[in-house]
Each structure stands twice: as structure tokens, then as C-alpha cells.
């Protein structure tokens, strides 16, 4: 290159770098690169395809007959998969073709097939940024042997500048999209979101914050966050301390609205950093509904306790007294009826007690009355309760209990109801004259108990679900329960530190297993 040619090349590079620095819009950048390259080389046909990090084409600029033309994704895909550009994409190497006719990599466009002399010269360059391919630039001239080596080199320098400009434009685009997305999420969130500085001064508030607090956005930004809800002592410091841990500080409070009083809320506060400065983001979730459900639950428990449990106990003790004062003759006539009344009342009592336990255990109350309970005796008592169904269906009950098994350390009444529940379910689903097995086995400090039946089993997808409240499977043909039995079993077993799960038997039927602490000495 002569000194004057070198100077021109430098001037071109300088003007291109200034032009590229002037815009961050991806399409403007690639159109300018293409225009400047074709201008500099005096060609009329060129294309620049931009690729994302997965190597897929995302944008393109094409000049044909000296004019920009639009392109489809399909065309972009064709260009980067086949022909010369395809080769450059795969090899990440620039190519100078003096005569396209003599190179197999060159694909002749269908509309040029008929032309006598379709040989041309072409340049094809990978556009790289930080060793990553961000695009491919192809420049074509109708004459063979058109491009000089100097032009090729200059074009490579232009390609290097363009690669970086494209990458910057892509990064800018990514940041802009992320900002728009965050802004949309922020504005459209169904919960109020506020952003404050670390002193608690409100800086931003979303639509929902404005609507729920009844303050305007201007009013909110003149307030401190503590003016609209009570912050427990030390919470702001806790949020700031958790800055680098991605953790959120959660607490309950009351949101003070401008006009209509206050409402119960759950607050999620976390520290966020924007341009090296710390801020606090407050997400405020209205829990009015949950609170009223809590009240309803408490009222319901109180109702069950006073209005059902006490009268039921009276019925049961009256029946007991009646049995004890009956003469042998009266007893013969009445005993059967008293038995039925007794069984029904006891069943209701078990249901009421389990409902109360569900409420207590869900509220996190621990099991208080743990005593050492003999496994076999507990199982026998439970079998006794389901005896009428066993006899009706002529079921065979098999017990597998090792003679030397230690006692359980449990709330006796609660765990008896767990076993009864599982036996009742097993007996309900067991086919006529089939076998139900109940067993126990010591495993370390725990005793595993299980109840097995030959019924239809539990579908795999429902094996977890059936332990949730109000979940019932097949209603057809079977008496429908409330769907609370297994939920109670799981809460009761977990409150004793154990686990409960279900397996399907190879030949049909299900096995419910659960673990409980053994009363081990020392
Ligand atoms: P329910 O009060 O309806 O009996 P459970 O919580 O005890 O509620 O059981 C939930 C569901 O699990 C039942 O509706 C039933 O379909 C299914 N199920 C429970 N035990 C068995 C079993 N031994 N065999 C087959 N299905 C069972």
C-alpha cells in the first residue's frame, strides 16, 4: 500500500468508527456498515446478517442493485447455512474469491442460472466480538478479479470495528428490553411495590401502590415508607445486612390508607442496587382474606369444641352408664342397639377430635401428651373398631408384629385414630373376602407401621396429593368421605417427627407406611 493509499484507508476507518459510535440502534448500525462498505468498494450487492449467541440470524441488511431490500427469516437462514456465508459462519475465517465461478462454496442464485456469464468476485467476512461470532458480511462485485488484497485487509479492519459496534448495540438492546420488562412487571404487579432509599424515603411507587394506599404518586414520593405502614424495629437494618444474599425480609404489618383506614398486609422487603447505589424494594401483599379465614377457622374450632364435642361426650358417657345399669334380661334385648349407638357416637367423636387436631397441628401446636404405648395393643384396639366392616366383607386381617418390638412414644388417642383411619380406608377399598395386613417393624429409633389392602391402589400421580386436605379420588361406587382422613394422618405423624407415604403393591392394592418414635430406654 502506498503512503497515500494508507492514509485513505486510515481516514475511512476513522470515519467508519465515528459513524458506528454515533448509534446504538442495531439495525441502524448494520445498515451503516453495509452502506459504508459498499460505498468504499464501489459495489452494488452486499449483505450483513446478525447472529445471536445461539448462532441464529436475528437481523439483516441487504443491498441489491445498489438499493436496500427487505429479507425474511427464511432467507437469512438460507444465507448462513449454505454457500459462502455458511462456510464463513462455520469456519470463522474471512474469504476472498476472485472468481466465484471457480469456487464450489459459491451458490448461484436461481435468477442468475440462465445468465451466460455469472462469474463475479466476492468478499465474505466473519464479524467477531470477544471471540464470538456476531455476524457475517458478504460483498459481491460483478467483475472477476475485482478486489485487491489491500481492499480485503481494509474490509477486515472494518469488519472488526463492526463486530464490536454490533455487540454493543446488542448489549444495549438487551439492557433496554430488560428495563422495559422490569418496568412492566413493576407497573403491572397485582401487589403494591414501592422503592425507597436506605433512609426509607419513597422514590418510586407502582400503579397498585397508588390505588391501594389512595395517595397520588406525587404524595407518595413526599412520604417515608414508615408513614404508610409500621415497620418492626430493626427491620431496615436487617434488610441492608442481607444485601448480598438475595434474601427477603418478611413480616406482617398494617397498611395505612389515606382515606379508608388500615388493612392487614404481609411485607417482603429486599435490598436492591441500582447504579452502585442501595435501595429498598417493598412488596406489600394484602392478607385481609387470609386473616378472615384464620378468624373463621378459629370460630369453627370453637364451634366444634363447644357445640359438638361436649354434647357428644355426654351421649357416650350416658350410653356407658345405661349399659352398666341394665339387668341381664334387658341387656339381651338392648345391647345390640346400644352397641350401634356407641359405635356411631364414637365415630363422630373421632371425626370431631381429628378436625380439632388438624386445626391445632396446622397452627403449629406441638404434641404434648406422649406416653409409651404398646404397639400390639394399639393395633388390636384399632382393629376392634373396624370389626363390623371386617365381618360384613368377610375380610381376613393379618398381623405382622414382632414379639420383642418396643413401645411407641406417642399421643395414644391421636395415633390410634391414625391407624383406624388407614384400616377404615383399607377395609373400604378391599374386595370382599380379601386380606388386609397390618404390620410393625423397628428401624433404629423409629418404628415403621404399615397397612396393606388388595383394593384398587393409588394412581402414581395422586400418591402425594391424597395427603392434602379435601382431596378425594374416585367417588364412583364408594362412599365419599370428606378427604380429611389422610390429611389428619400426615399432620399427626409429622407432629411426632415421622413420615407417611404410600406404595402400590405388585399384584394390586396399596400399602400405607408411616414412622413413629420408639420408646427406647436410655
Ligand atoms: P376420605 O375421607 O375421602 O376417605 P382420605 O383422606 O382418607 O379421605 O383419602 C383420600 C382419598 O384417597 C380417598 O378419596 C380415596 O379415593 C383414596 N384412598 C385412601 N385410601 C385408599 C386405599 N386404601 N385404597 C385406594 N384408595 C384410597
Short mmCIF file of N, CA and C in Angstrom, two decimals, residues 268-418:
data_model
loop_
_atom_site.label_atom_id
_atom_site.label_comp_id
_atom_site.label_asym_id
_atom_site.label_seq_id
_atom_site.Cartn_x
_atom_site.Cartn_y
_atom_site.Cartn_z
N UNK A 268 -42.72 -7.85 52.03
CA UNK A 268 -41.47 -8.50 51.62
C UNK A 268 -40.50 -7.38 51.26
N UNK A 269 -39.47 -7.19 52.07
CA UNK A 269 -38.52 -6.10 51.81
C UNK A 269 -37.17 -6.67 51.43
N UNK A 270 -36.56 -6.10 50.38
CA UNK A 270 -35.23 -6.57 50.00
C UNK A 270 -34.39 -5.40 49.49
N UNK A 271 -33.08 -5.57 49.64
CA UNK A 271 -32.17 -4.50 49.24
C UNK A 271 -31.79 -4.70 47.77
N UNK A 272 -31.94 -3.66 46.96
CA UNK A 272 -31.54 -3.77 45.55
C UNK A 272 -30.49 -2.69 45.26
N UNK A 273 -29.64 -2.97 44.29
CA UNK A 273 -28.61 -1.99 43.94
C UNK A 273 -28.86 -1.49 42.52
N UNK A 274 -28.99 -0.17 42.38
CA UNK A 274 -29.16 0.40 41.04
C UNK A 274 -28.03 1.39 40.85
N UNK A 275 -27.25 1.17 39.81
CA UNK A 275 -26.08 2.01 39.51
C UNK A 275 -25.26 2.30 40.77
N UNK A 276 -24.83 1.21 41.43
CA UNK A 276 -23.96 1.27 42.60
C UNK A 276 -24.58 1.91 43.84
N UNK A 277 -25.86 2.21 43.81
CA UNK A 277 -26.47 2.80 45.00
C UNK A 277 -27.51 1.82 45.57
N UNK A 278 -27.59 1.75 46.90
CA UNK A 278 -28.52 0.80 47.52
C UNK A 278 -29.91 1.42 47.71
N UNK A 279 -30.90 0.60 47.41
CA UNK A 279 -32.29 1.00 47.62
C UNK A 279 -33.02 -0.16 48.29
N UNK A 280 -34.22 0.11 48.81
CA UNK A 280 -35.03 -0.99 49.36
C UNK A 280 -36.32 -1.11 48.55
N UNK A 281 -36.61 -2.35 48.16
CA UNK A 281 -37.86 -2.60 47.44
C UNK A 281 -38.85 -3.24 48.42
N UNK A 282 -40.03 -2.66 48.50
CA UNK A 282 -41.06 -3.15 49.43
C UNK A 282 -42.23 -3.70 48.62
N UNK A 283 -42.51 -4.98 48.76
CA UNK A 283 -43.70 -5.55 48.12
C UNK A 283 -44.72 -5.77 49.23
N UNK A 284 -45.90 -5.21 49.04
CA UNK A 284 -46.89 -5.21 50.13
C UNK A 284 -48.10 -6.04 49.69
N UNK A 285 -48.32 -7.14 50.39
CA UNK A 285 -49.38 -8.07 49.97
C UNK A 285 -50.55 -8.03 50.96
N UNK A 286 -51.72 -7.75 50.41
CA UNK A 286 -52.94 -7.64 51.23
C UNK A 286 -53.33 -9.03 51.75
N UNK A 287 -53.44 -9.20 53.07
CA UNK A 287 -53.80 -10.52 53.60
C UNK A 287 -55.14 -10.49 54.34
N UNK A 288 -55.99 -9.54 53.95
CA UNK A 288 -57.30 -9.42 54.61
C UNK A 288 -58.04 -10.76 54.55
N UNK A 289 -58.02 -11.37 53.33
CA UNK A 289 -58.78 -12.60 53.14
C UNK A 289 -58.22 -13.72 54.04
N UNK A 290 -56.88 -13.84 54.06
CA UNK A 290 -56.28 -14.89 54.88
C UNK A 290 -56.60 -14.69 56.35
N UNK A 291 -56.57 -13.42 56.77
CA UNK A 291 -56.87 -13.13 58.18
C UNK A 291 -58.31 -13.50 58.51
N UNK A 292 -59.24 -13.20 57.57
CA UNK A 292 -60.62 -13.53 57.90
C UNK A 292 -60.82 -15.04 57.88
N UNK A 293 -60.04 -15.76 57.04
CA UNK A 293 -60.11 -17.22 57.05
C UNK A 293 -59.58 -17.76 58.38
N UNK A 294 -58.50 -17.13 58.89
CA UNK A 294 -57.95 -17.54 60.19
C UNK A 294 -59.00 -17.38 61.28
N UNK A 295 -59.72 -16.25 61.22
CA UNK A 295 -60.75 -16.00 62.22
C UNK A 295 -61.86 -17.03 62.09
N UNK A 296 -62.22 -17.30 60.81
CA UNK A 296 -63.28 -18.28 60.56
C UNK A 296 -62.87 -19.64 61.12
N UNK A 297 -61.59 -19.99 60.90
CA UNK A 297 -61.11 -21.28 61.38
C UNK A 297 -61.16 -21.35 62.90
N UNK A 298 -60.76 -20.25 63.53
CA UNK A 298 -60.79 -20.22 65.00
C UNK A 298 -62.23 -20.36 65.49
N UNK A 299 -63.15 -19.63 64.80
CA UNK A 299 -64.57 -19.70 65.19
C UNK A 299 -65.11 -21.11 65.01
N UNK A 300 -64.70 -21.73 63.87
CA UNK A 300 -65.18 -23.08 63.56
C UNK A 300 -64.68 -24.08 64.61
N UNK A 301 -63.41 -23.94 64.99
CA UNK A 301 -62.85 -24.83 66.02
C UNK A 301 -63.62 -24.67 67.32
N UNK A 302 -63.88 -23.40 67.66
CA UNK A 302 -64.59 -23.14 68.91
C UNK A 302 -65.98 -23.77 68.85
N UNK A 303 -66.61 -23.65 67.65
CA UNK A 303 -67.96 -24.19 67.48
C UNK A 303 -67.92 -25.72 67.63
N UNK A 304 -66.94 -26.36 66.95
CA UNK A 304 -66.83 -27.82 67.03
C UNK A 304 -66.62 -28.23 68.48
N UNK A 305 -65.76 -27.49 69.16
CA UNK A 305 -65.41 -27.85 70.53
C UNK A 305 -66.63 -27.76 71.45
N UNK A 306 -67.30 -26.58 71.41
CA UNK A 306 -68.39 -26.38 72.37
C UNK A 306 -69.68 -27.02 71.93
N UNK A 307 -70.00 -26.89 70.65
CA UNK A 307 -71.33 -27.32 70.22
C UNK A 307 -71.40 -28.78 69.83
N UNK A 308 -70.27 -29.42 69.50
CA UNK A 308 -70.33 -30.83 69.11
C UNK A 308 -69.64 -31.74 70.12
N UNK A 309 -68.44 -31.32 70.53
CA UNK A 309 -67.65 -32.24 71.34
C UNK A 309 -68.27 -32.51 72.72
N UNK A 310 -68.71 -31.45 73.39
CA UNK A 310 -69.23 -31.67 74.74
C UNK A 310 -70.53 -32.49 74.71
N UNK A 311 -71.50 -32.13 73.85
CA UNK A 311 -72.71 -32.96 73.83
C UNK A 311 -72.41 -34.42 73.46
N UNK A 312 -71.46 -34.62 72.56
CA UNK A 312 -71.12 -35.99 72.16
C UNK A 312 -70.56 -36.79 73.34
N UNK A 313 -69.68 -36.15 74.12
CA UNK A 313 -69.13 -36.84 75.29
C UNK A 313 -70.26 -37.24 76.22
N UNK A 314 -71.27 -36.33 76.35
CA UNK A 314 -72.41 -36.66 77.22
C UNK A 314 -73.15 -37.89 76.71
N UNK A 315 -73.35 -37.96 75.36
CA UNK A 315 -74.07 -39.11 74.78
C UNK A 315 -73.29 -40.39 75.10
N UNK A 316 -71.98 -40.34 74.90
CA UNK A 316 -71.16 -41.53 75.10
C UNK A 316 -71.16 -41.96 76.56
N UNK A 317 -71.01 -41.00 77.48
CA UNK A 317 -71.00 -41.44 78.89
C UNK A 317 -72.37 -41.93 79.33
N UNK A 318 -73.45 -41.32 78.77
CA UNK A 318 -74.80 -41.81 79.12
C UNK A 318 -74.98 -43.25 78.65
N UNK A 319 -74.48 -43.54 77.45
CA UNK A 319 -74.61 -44.91 76.92
C UNK A 319 -73.85 -45.89 77.82
N UNK A 320 -72.68 -45.45 78.27
CA UNK A 320 -71.89 -46.32 79.16
C UNK A 320 -72.66 -46.61 80.45
N UNK A 321 -73.25 -45.57 81.01
CA UNK A 321 -73.99 -45.75 82.26
C UNK A 321 -75.19 -46.68 82.03
N UNK A 322 -75.89 -46.44 80.88
CA UNK A 322 -77.05 -47.30 80.57
C UNK A 322 -76.64 -48.76 80.54
N UNK A 323 -75.50 -49.05 79.86
CA UNK A 323 -75.04 -50.44 79.77
C UNK A 323 -74.81 -51.02 81.16
N UNK A 324 -74.22 -50.18 82.03
CA UNK A 324 -73.87 -50.73 83.35
C UNK A 324 -75.10 -50.97 84.24
N UNK A 325 -76.19 -50.21 84.00
CA UNK A 325 -77.34 -50.42 84.90
C UNK A 325 -78.41 -51.34 84.33
N UNK A 326 -78.19 -51.85 83.11
CA UNK A 326 -79.19 -52.76 82.54
C UNK A 326 -79.17 -54.11 83.26
N UNK A 327 -80.34 -54.67 83.48
CA UNK A 327 -80.41 -56.03 84.04
C UNK A 327 -80.05 -56.99 82.92
N UNK A 328 -79.64 -58.24 83.23
CA UNK A 328 -79.25 -59.19 82.17
C UNK A 328 -80.36 -59.39 81.14
N UNK A 329 -81.64 -59.42 81.57
CA UNK A 329 -82.72 -59.63 80.59
C UNK A 329 -82.84 -58.44 79.64
N UNK A 330 -82.82 -57.23 80.25
CA UNK A 330 -82.91 -56.02 79.43
C UNK A 330 -81.71 -55.96 78.47
N UNK A 331 -80.58 -56.31 79.06
CA UNK A 331 -79.33 -56.23 78.31
C UNK A 331 -79.41 -57.05 77.02
N UNK A 332 -79.97 -58.25 77.10
CA UNK A 332 -80.06 -59.12 75.92
C UNK A 332 -80.79 -58.42 74.79
N UNK A 333 -81.87 -57.68 75.15
CA UNK A 333 -82.65 -57.00 74.10
C UNK A 333 -81.98 -55.74 73.59
N UNK A 334 -81.44 -55.01 74.54
CA UNK A 334 -80.99 -53.67 74.18
C UNK A 334 -79.52 -53.54 73.77
N UNK A 335 -78.73 -54.56 74.17
CA UNK A 335 -77.28 -54.43 73.99
C UNK A 335 -76.88 -54.11 72.53
N UNK A 336 -77.58 -54.80 71.62
CA UNK A 336 -77.22 -54.59 70.20
C UNK A 336 -77.45 -53.13 69.77
N UNK A 337 -78.60 -52.59 70.24
CA UNK A 337 -78.91 -51.19 69.88
C UNK A 337 -77.92 -50.23 70.53
N UNK A 338 -77.60 -50.55 71.79
CA UNK A 338 -76.64 -49.68 72.49
C UNK A 338 -75.28 -49.72 71.79
N UNK A 339 -74.92 -50.92 71.33
CA UNK A 339 -73.64 -51.05 70.62
C UNK A 339 -73.61 -50.17 69.38
N UNK A 340 -74.73 -50.21 68.63
CA UNK A 340 -74.78 -49.39 67.40
C UNK A 340 -74.64 -47.91 67.76
N UNK A 341 -75.41 -47.48 68.79
CA UNK A 341 -75.37 -46.07 69.21
C UNK A 341 -73.95 -45.71 69.65
N UNK A 342 -73.34 -46.62 70.38
CA UNK A 342 -71.99 -46.39 70.90
C UNK A 342 -70.98 -46.22 69.77
N UNK A 343 -71.07 -47.15 68.80
CA UNK A 343 -70.13 -47.11 67.67
C UNK A 343 -70.29 -45.81 66.88
N UNK A 344 -71.56 -45.43 66.63
CA UNK A 344 -71.79 -44.23 65.83
C UNK A 344 -71.30 -43.00 66.58
N UNK A 345 -71.59 -42.94 67.86
CA UNK A 345 -71.17 -41.77 68.63
C UNK A 345 -69.64 -41.71 68.69
N UNK A 346 -68.99 -42.88 68.84
CA UNK A 346 -67.52 -42.88 68.92
C UNK A 346 -66.92 -42.44 67.60
N UNK A 347 -67.57 -42.87 66.52
CA UNK A 347 -67.06 -42.49 65.21
C UNK A 347 -67.12 -40.97 65.04
N UNK A 348 -68.26 -40.41 65.45
CA UNK A 348 -68.39 -38.95 65.37
C UNK A 348 -67.36 -38.27 66.26
N UNK A 349 -67.12 -38.87 67.43
CA UNK A 349 -66.16 -38.27 68.35
C UNK A 349 -64.74 -38.28 67.73
N UNK A 350 -64.43 -39.39 67.05
CA UNK A 350 -63.10 -39.47 66.42
C UNK A 350 -62.96 -38.39 65.34
N UNK A 351 -64.04 -38.22 64.57
CA UNK A 351 -64.01 -37.22 63.50
C UNK A 351 -63.84 -35.81 64.08
N UNK A 352 -64.59 -35.52 65.13
CA UNK A 352 -64.51 -34.21 65.77
C UNK A 352 -63.09 -33.99 66.32
N UNK A 353 -62.55 -35.00 66.98
CA UNK A 353 -61.20 -34.86 67.55
C UNK A 353 -60.16 -34.66 66.45
N UNK A 354 -60.35 -35.38 65.33
CA UNK A 354 -59.37 -35.23 64.24
C UNK A 354 -59.48 -33.84 63.62
N UNK A 355 -60.71 -33.32 63.49
CA UNK A 355 -60.88 -31.96 62.96
C UNK A 355 -60.17 -30.96 63.86
N UNK A 356 -60.35 -31.13 65.15
CA UNK A 356 -59.68 -30.22 66.10
C UNK A 356 -58.18 -30.36 66.01
N UNK A 357 -57.71 -31.62 65.89
CA UNK A 357 -56.25 -31.84 65.77
C UNK A 357 -55.70 -31.18 64.51
N UNK A 358 -56.45 -31.31 63.39
CA UNK A 358 -55.98 -30.69 62.14
C UNK A 358 -55.75 -29.20 62.38
N UNK A 359 -56.73 -28.56 63.02
CA UNK A 359 -56.59 -27.12 63.28
C UNK A 359 -55.40 -26.81 64.18
N UNK A 360 -55.28 -27.60 65.25
CA UNK A 360 -54.19 -27.32 66.20
C UNK A 360 -52.83 -27.58 65.57
N UNK A 361 -52.72 -28.72 64.87
CA UNK A 361 -51.41 -29.08 64.31
C UNK A 361 -51.02 -28.12 63.19
N UNK A 362 -52.02 -27.70 62.39
CA UNK A 362 -51.71 -26.75 61.32
C UNK A 362 -51.24 -25.43 61.90
N UNK A 363 -51.76 -25.07 63.05
CA UNK A 363 -51.33 -23.82 63.69
C UNK A 363 -49.97 -23.99 64.35
N UNK A 364 -49.40 -25.19 64.27
CA UNK A 364 -48.04 -25.42 64.77
C UNK A 364 -47.96 -25.83 66.23
N UNK A 365 -49.09 -26.20 66.80
CA UNK A 365 -49.03 -26.63 68.22
C UNK A 365 -48.35 -28.00 68.33
N UNK A 366 -47.44 -28.16 69.28
CA UNK A 366 -46.75 -29.45 69.40
C UNK A 366 -47.64 -30.51 70.08
N UNK A 367 -47.24 -31.78 69.93
CA UNK A 367 -47.96 -32.87 70.60
C UNK A 367 -47.45 -32.95 72.03
N UNK A 368 -48.36 -32.81 72.99
CA UNK A 368 -47.92 -32.70 74.38
C UNK A 368 -47.94 -34.05 75.11
N UNK A 369 -49.05 -34.82 74.88
CA UNK A 369 -49.23 -35.99 75.76
C UNK A 369 -48.63 -37.26 75.19
N UNK A 370 -47.30 -37.34 75.16
CA UNK A 370 -46.70 -38.56 74.63
C UNK A 370 -46.44 -39.54 75.76
N UNK A 371 -46.90 -40.78 75.56
CA UNK A 371 -46.62 -41.82 76.56
C UNK A 371 -46.14 -43.07 75.83
N UNK A 372 -45.58 -44.02 76.59
CA UNK A 372 -45.16 -45.28 75.97
C UNK A 372 -46.40 -46.13 75.74
N UNK A 373 -46.63 -46.54 74.49
CA UNK A 373 -47.86 -47.26 74.15
C UNK A 373 -47.50 -48.58 73.47
N UNK A 374 -48.10 -49.66 73.94
CA UNK A 374 -47.81 -50.98 73.38
C UNK A 374 -48.38 -51.09 71.95
N UNK A 375 -47.50 -51.48 71.02
CA UNK A 375 -47.88 -51.48 69.60
C UNK A 375 -49.03 -52.44 69.34
N UNK A 376 -48.90 -53.67 69.83
CA UNK A 376 -49.90 -54.69 69.51
C UNK A 376 -51.26 -54.31 70.10
N UNK A 377 -51.22 -53.79 71.33
CA UNK A 377 -52.49 -53.43 71.97
C UNK A 377 -53.19 -52.31 71.18
N UNK A 378 -52.39 -51.33 70.75
CA UNK A 378 -52.96 -50.20 70.00
C UNK A 378 -53.57 -50.71 68.69
N UNK A 379 -52.85 -51.62 68.03
CA UNK A 379 -53.35 -52.17 66.76
C UNK A 379 -54.63 -52.98 67.00
N UNK A 380 -54.65 -53.77 68.09
CA UNK A 380 -55.85 -54.57 68.40
C UNK A 380 -57.06 -53.68 68.65
N UNK A 381 -56.83 -52.58 69.38
CA UNK A 381 -57.95 -51.66 69.65
C UNK A 381 -58.49 -51.07 68.35
N UNK A 382 -57.56 -50.73 67.45
CA UNK A 382 -57.99 -50.14 66.18
C UNK A 382 -58.76 -51.17 65.35
N UNK A 383 -58.28 -52.43 65.35
CA UNK A 383 -58.97 -53.48 64.58
C UNK A 383 -60.39 -53.68 65.13
N UNK A 384 -60.49 -53.64 66.45
CA UNK A 384 -61.79 -53.79 67.11
C UNK A 384 -62.82 -52.81 66.57
N UNK A 385 -62.34 -51.58 66.34
CA UNK A 385 -63.25 -50.52 65.90
C UNK A 385 -63.80 -50.81 64.50
N UNK A 386 -62.97 -51.40 63.63
CA UNK A 386 -63.45 -51.61 62.25
C UNK A 386 -64.04 -53.01 62.08
N UNK A 387 -64.22 -53.73 63.21
CA UNK A 387 -64.69 -55.12 63.14
C UNK A 387 -65.99 -55.31 62.34
N UNK A 388 -67.00 -54.40 62.52
CA UNK A 388 -68.24 -54.61 61.74
C UNK A 388 -67.99 -54.67 60.23
N UNK A 389 -67.13 -53.78 59.69
CA UNK A 389 -66.86 -53.82 58.24
C UNK A 389 -66.11 -55.09 57.89
N UNK A 390 -65.15 -55.48 58.77
CA UNK A 390 -64.37 -56.70 58.53
C UNK A 390 -65.31 -57.91 58.43
N UNK A 391 -66.27 -57.95 59.35
CA UNK A 391 -67.19 -59.10 59.35
C UNK A 391 -68.13 -59.06 58.14
N UNK A 392 -68.64 -57.85 57.85
CA UNK A 392 -69.55 -57.69 56.69
C UNK A 392 -68.91 -58.16 55.41
N UNK A 393 -67.64 -57.76 55.21
CA UNK A 393 -66.97 -58.07 53.95
C UNK A 393 -66.18 -59.37 54.03
N UNK A 394 -66.28 -60.04 55.18
CA UNK A 394 -65.55 -61.29 55.43
C UNK A 394 -64.06 -61.12 55.11
N UNK A 395 -63.47 -60.05 55.66
CA UNK A 395 -62.06 -59.79 55.39
C UNK A 395 -61.19 -60.60 56.35
N UNK A 396 -60.00 -60.93 55.86
CA UNK A 396 -59.06 -61.65 56.70
C UNK A 396 -58.01 -60.64 57.17
N UNK A 397 -57.88 -60.43 58.49
CA UNK A 397 -56.90 -59.46 58.97
C UNK A 397 -55.64 -60.20 59.41
N UNK A 398 -54.53 -59.84 58.80
CA UNK A 398 -53.27 -60.49 59.15
C UNK A 398 -52.41 -59.48 59.92
N UNK A 399 -51.84 -59.93 61.04
CA UNK A 399 -51.00 -59.03 61.84
C UNK A 399 -49.56 -59.52 61.79
N UNK A 400 -48.64 -58.62 61.45
CA UNK A 400 -47.23 -58.99 61.43
C UNK A 400 -46.50 -58.10 62.44
N UNK A 401 -46.51 -58.51 63.70
CA UNK A 401 -45.89 -57.68 64.74
C UNK A 401 -44.85 -58.53 65.49
N UNK A 402 -43.56 -58.15 65.43
CA UNK A 402 -42.55 -58.93 66.14
C UNK A 402 -42.82 -58.92 67.65
N UNK A 403 -42.55 -60.04 68.30
CA UNK A 403 -42.86 -60.16 69.73
C UNK A 403 -42.05 -59.17 70.57
N UNK A 404 -40.82 -58.90 70.15
CA UNK A 404 -39.94 -58.09 71.00
C UNK A 404 -39.97 -56.59 70.65
N UNK A 405 -40.96 -56.13 69.92
CA UNK A 405 -40.94 -54.73 69.48
C UNK A 405 -41.13 -53.77 70.66
N UNK A 406 -40.33 -52.68 70.72
CA UNK A 406 -40.52 -51.74 71.84
C UNK A 406 -41.84 -50.97 71.71
N UNK A 407 -42.19 -50.25 72.75
CA UNK A 407 -43.42 -49.44 72.70
C UNK A 407 -43.21 -48.21 71.84
N UNK A 408 -44.35 -47.59 71.47
CA UNK A 408 -44.27 -46.31 70.74
C UNK A 408 -44.28 -45.19 71.77
N UNK A 409 -43.63 -44.06 71.43
CA UNK A 409 -43.71 -42.91 72.31
C UNK A 409 -44.58 -41.87 71.61
N UNK A 410 -45.89 -41.95 71.87
CA UNK A 410 -46.84 -41.14 71.08
C UNK A 410 -48.02 -40.66 71.91
N UNK A 411 -48.79 -39.75 71.29
CA UNK A 411 -50.09 -39.37 71.85
C UNK A 411 -51.03 -40.52 71.46
N UNK A 412 -51.40 -41.33 72.44
CA UNK A 412 -52.08 -42.60 72.17
C UNK A 412 -53.37 -42.42 71.38
N UNK A 413 -54.22 -41.50 71.84
CA UNK A 413 -55.52 -41.33 71.19
C UNK A 413 -55.34 -40.88 69.73
N UNK A 414 -54.37 -39.95 69.52
CA UNK A 414 -54.16 -39.42 68.16
C UNK A 414 -53.67 -40.53 67.22
N UNK A 415 -52.71 -41.33 67.68
CA UNK A 415 -52.15 -42.36 66.80
C UNK A 415 -53.13 -43.52 66.61
N UNK A 416 -53.96 -43.79 67.62
CA UNK A 416 -54.99 -44.82 67.43
C UNK A 416 -55.90 -44.39 66.29
N UNK A 417 -56.24 -43.09 66.27
CA UNK A 417 -57.11 -42.60 65.19
C UNK A 417 -56.41 -42.67 63.82
N UNK A 418 -55.08 -42.50 63.81
CA UNK A 418 -54.34 -42.63 62.53
C UNK A 418 -54.51 -44.06 62.02
#
